Coordinates of C-alpha atoms in Angstrom, one line a residue:
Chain A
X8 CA -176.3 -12.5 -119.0
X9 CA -175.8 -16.0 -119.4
X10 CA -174.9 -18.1 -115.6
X11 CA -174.1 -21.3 -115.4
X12 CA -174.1 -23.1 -111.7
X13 CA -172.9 -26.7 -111.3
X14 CA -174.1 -28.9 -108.2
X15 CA -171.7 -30.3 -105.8
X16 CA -168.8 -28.4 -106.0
X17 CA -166.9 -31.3 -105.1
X18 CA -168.2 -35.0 -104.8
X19 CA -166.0 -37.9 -103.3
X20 CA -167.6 -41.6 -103.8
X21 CA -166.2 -45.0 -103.5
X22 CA -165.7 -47.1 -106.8
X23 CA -168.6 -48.4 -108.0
X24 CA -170.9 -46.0 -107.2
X25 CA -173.4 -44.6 -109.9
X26 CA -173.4 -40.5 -109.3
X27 CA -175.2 -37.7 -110.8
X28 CA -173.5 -34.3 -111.5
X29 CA -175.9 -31.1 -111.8
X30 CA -175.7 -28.3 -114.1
X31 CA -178.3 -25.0 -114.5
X32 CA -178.1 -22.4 -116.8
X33 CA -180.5 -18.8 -116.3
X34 CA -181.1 -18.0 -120.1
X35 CA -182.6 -21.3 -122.0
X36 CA -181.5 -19.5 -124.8
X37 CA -178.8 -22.2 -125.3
X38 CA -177.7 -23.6 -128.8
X39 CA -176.3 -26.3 -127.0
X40 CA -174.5 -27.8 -123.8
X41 CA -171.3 -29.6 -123.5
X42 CA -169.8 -31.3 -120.8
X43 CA -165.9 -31.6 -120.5
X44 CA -163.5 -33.6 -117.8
X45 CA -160.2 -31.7 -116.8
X46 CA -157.6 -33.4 -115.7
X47 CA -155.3 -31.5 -113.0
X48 CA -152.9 -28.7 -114.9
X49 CA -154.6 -30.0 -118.4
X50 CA -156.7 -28.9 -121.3
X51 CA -160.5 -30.2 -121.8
X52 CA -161.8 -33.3 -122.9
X53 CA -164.8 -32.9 -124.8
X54 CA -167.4 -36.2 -123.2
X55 CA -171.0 -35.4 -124.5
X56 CA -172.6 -32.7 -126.5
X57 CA -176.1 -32.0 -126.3
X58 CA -177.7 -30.3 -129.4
X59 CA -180.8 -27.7 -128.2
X60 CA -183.4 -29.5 -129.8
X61 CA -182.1 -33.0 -127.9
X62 CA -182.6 -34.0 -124.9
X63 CA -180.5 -36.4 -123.7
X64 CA -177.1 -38.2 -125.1
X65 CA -174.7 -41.4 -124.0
X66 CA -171.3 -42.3 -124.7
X67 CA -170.6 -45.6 -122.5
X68 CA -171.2 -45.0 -118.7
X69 CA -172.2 -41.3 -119.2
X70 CA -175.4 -40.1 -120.1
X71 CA -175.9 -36.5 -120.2
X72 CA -179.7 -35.2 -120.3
X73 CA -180.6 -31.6 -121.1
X74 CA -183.7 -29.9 -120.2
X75 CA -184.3 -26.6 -121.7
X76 CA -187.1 -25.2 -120.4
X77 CA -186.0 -25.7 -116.6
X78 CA -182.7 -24.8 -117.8
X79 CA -181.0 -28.2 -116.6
X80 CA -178.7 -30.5 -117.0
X81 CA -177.3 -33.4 -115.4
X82 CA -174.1 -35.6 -115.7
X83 CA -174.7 -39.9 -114.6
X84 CA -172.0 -41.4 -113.9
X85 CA -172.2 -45.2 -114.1
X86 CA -169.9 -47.8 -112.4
X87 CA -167.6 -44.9 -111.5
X88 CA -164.1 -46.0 -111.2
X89 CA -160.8 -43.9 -109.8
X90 CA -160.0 -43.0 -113.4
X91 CA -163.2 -40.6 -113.5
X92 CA -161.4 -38.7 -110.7
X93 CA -161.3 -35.4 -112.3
X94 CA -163.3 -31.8 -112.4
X95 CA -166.1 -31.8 -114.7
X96 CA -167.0 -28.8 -116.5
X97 CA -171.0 -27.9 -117.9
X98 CA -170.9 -25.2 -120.6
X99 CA -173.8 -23.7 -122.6
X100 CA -173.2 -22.6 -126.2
X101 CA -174.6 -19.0 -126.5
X102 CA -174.5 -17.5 -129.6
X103 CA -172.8 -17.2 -132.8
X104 CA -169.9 -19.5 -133.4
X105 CA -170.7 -21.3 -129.9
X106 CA -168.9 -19.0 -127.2
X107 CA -169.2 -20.7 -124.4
X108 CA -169.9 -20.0 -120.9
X109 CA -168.8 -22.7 -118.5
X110 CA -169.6 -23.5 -114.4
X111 CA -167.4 -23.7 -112.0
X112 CA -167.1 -27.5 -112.2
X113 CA -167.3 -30.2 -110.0
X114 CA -164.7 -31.8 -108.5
X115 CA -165.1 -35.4 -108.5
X116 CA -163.2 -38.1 -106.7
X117 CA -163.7 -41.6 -106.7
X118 CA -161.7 -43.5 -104.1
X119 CA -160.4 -47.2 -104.2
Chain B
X14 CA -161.1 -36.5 -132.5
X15 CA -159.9 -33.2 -133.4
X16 CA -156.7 -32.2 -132.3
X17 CA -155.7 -28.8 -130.6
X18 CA -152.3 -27.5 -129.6
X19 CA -150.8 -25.4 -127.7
X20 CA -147.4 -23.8 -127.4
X21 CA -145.5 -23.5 -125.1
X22 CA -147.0 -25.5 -122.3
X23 CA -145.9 -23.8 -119.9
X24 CA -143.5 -19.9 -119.6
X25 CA -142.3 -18.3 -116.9
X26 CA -141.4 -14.4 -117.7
X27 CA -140.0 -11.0 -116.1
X28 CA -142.3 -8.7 -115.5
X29 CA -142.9 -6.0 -118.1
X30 CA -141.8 -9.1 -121.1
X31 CA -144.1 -10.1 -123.7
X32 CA -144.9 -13.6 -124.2
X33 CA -146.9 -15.6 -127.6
X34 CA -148.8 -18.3 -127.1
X35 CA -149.5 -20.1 -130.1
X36 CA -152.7 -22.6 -130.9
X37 CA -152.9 -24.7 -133.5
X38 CA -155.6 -27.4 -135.4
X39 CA -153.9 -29.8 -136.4
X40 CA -156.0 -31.6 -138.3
X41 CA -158.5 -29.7 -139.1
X42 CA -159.3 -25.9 -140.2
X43 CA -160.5 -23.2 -138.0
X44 CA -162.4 -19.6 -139.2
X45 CA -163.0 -19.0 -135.5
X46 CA -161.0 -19.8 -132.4
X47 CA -161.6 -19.0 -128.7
X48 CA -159.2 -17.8 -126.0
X49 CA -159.8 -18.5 -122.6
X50 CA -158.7 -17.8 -119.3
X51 CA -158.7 -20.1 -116.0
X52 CA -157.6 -18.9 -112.4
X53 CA -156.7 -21.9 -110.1
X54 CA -159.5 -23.5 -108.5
X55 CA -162.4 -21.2 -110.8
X56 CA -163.8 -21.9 -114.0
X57 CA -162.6 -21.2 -117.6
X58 CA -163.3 -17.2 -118.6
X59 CA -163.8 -16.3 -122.3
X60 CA -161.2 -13.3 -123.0
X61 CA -161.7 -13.4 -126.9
X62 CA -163.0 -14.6 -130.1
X63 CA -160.7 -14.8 -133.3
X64 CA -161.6 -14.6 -136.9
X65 CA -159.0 -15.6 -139.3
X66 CA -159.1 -12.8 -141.8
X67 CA -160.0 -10.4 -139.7
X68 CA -159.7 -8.6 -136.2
X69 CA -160.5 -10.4 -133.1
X70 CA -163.5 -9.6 -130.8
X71 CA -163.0 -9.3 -127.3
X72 CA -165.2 -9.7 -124.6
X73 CA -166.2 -6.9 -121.9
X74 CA -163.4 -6.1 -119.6
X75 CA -161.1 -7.8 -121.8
X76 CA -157.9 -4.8 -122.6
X77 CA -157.0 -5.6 -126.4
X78 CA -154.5 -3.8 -126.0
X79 CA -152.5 -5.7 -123.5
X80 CA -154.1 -9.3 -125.0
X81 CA -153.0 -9.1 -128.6
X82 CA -154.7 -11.7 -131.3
X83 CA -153.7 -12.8 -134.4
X84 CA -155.3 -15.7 -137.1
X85 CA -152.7 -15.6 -139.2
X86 CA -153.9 -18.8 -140.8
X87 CA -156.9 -21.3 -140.9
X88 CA -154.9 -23.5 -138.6
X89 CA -153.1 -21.0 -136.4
X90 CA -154.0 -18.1 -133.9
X91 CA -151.6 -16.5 -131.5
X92 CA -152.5 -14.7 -128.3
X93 CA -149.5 -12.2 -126.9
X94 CA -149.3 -11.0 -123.6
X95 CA -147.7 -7.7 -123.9
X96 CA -146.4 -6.3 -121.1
X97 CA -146.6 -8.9 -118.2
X98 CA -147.5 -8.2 -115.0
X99 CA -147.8 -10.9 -112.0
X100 CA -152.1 -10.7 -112.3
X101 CA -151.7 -11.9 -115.7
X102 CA -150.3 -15.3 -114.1
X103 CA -153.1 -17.8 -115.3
X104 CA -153.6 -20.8 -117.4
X105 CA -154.8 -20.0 -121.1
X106 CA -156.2 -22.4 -123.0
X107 CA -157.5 -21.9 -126.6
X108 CA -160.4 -24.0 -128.5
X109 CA -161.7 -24.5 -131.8
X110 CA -165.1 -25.6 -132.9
X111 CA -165.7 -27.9 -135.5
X112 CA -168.8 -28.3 -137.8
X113 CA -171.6 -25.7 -138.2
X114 CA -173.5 -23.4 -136.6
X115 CA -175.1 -24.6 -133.2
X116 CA -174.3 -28.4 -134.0
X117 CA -170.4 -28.2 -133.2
X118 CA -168.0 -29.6 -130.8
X119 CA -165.9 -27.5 -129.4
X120 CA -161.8 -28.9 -129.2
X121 CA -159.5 -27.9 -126.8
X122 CA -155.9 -27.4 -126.3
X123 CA -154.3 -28.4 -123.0
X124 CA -153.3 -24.8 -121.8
X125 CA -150.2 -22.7 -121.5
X126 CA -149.5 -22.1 -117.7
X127 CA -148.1 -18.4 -117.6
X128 CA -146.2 -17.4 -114.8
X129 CA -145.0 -13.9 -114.2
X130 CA -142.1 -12.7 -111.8

């Protein structure tokens, strides 16, 4: 059975700082691993997705990286600013039709 | 991006009532969508898979019964709650993937908060 752990539960920074969120998964298994911001009371906002066979990806100050065989992946966080103040969610895509199973999240704040 | 909604945003109910919870792409069609369940504070739970065209496939623990699925359409797929009970208080949120097999993004909807009395 697929478990996903995400490292800090919560993280609180001042502006500015450059951060790294961790995620692990047990079975490296994976079809691919997405990671999300929620906002408080609000859906998910999908911010990078990692195919298997990729290792890394970047969309503006996030870079996401992905490593399989460890069964890793980790979150960076450039520049952080008080609008990236939200939980940030790892999942791993498992099997047909991408079910996912998600962490906990991190809780991140990033104070003024 | 694909869009995702979900109605209503938010339902407070008797105990004992059903309540539908509706999720719809909007711009975009869906074979599959996901239901999901989130307690506060703890991560997002997959209760169930639904097929448009065909019965929906719940995941252990999950009562089918009490969690009722419908795809009606390639853009729509309802979950009921039949027969509410305060545990059932929880935010649901629904998602559709996009694009084939392994190489999809899955979209979200921004959650019905369900509140039982």
């Amino acid at each position: 059975k697929q478990e996903v752990t995400q490292i800090p539960a919560a993280l609180s920074v001042p502006e500015g700082e450059n951060l790294v969120l961790n995620c692990s998964f047990t079975d490296s298994a994976i079809y691919n691993l997405q990671w999300f911001r929620q906002d408080p009371g609000k859906g998910l906002t999908s911010l990078l997705l990692i195919q298997s066979s990729q290792r890394e990806q970047t969309s503006g100050r996030l870079n996401a990286s992905l490593d399989k065989s460890s069964g890793r992946s980790t979150l960076y966080i450039a520049a952080s600013q008080p609008g990236d103040s939200a939980t940030y969610l790892c999942a791993v895509g498992r099997g047909y039709g991408n079910k996912l199973v998600f962490g906990a999240g991190t809780i991140l704040r990033v104070k003024s | 991006g694909a869009v995702v909604s979900q109605h209503p945003s938010r339902v407070i109910c008797k105990s004992g009532t059903s309540v539908k919870i509706e999720c719809r792409s909007l711009d975009f069609q869906a074979t599959t969508m996901f239901w999901y369940r989130q307690f506060p504070k703890k991560s997002l739970m997959l209760m169930a898979t639904s097929n448009e065209g065909s019965k929906a496939t719940y995941e252990q623990g999950v009562e089918k019964d009490k969690f009722l699925i419908n795809h009606a359409s390639l853009t729509l797929s309802t979950l009921t709650v039949t027969s509410a009970h305060p545990e059932d208080s929880s935010f649901y949120i629904c998602s559709a993937p996009t694009g084939g097999r392994g190489k999809d993004t899955q979209y979200f909807g921004p959650g019905t908060r369900l509140t039982v009395l």
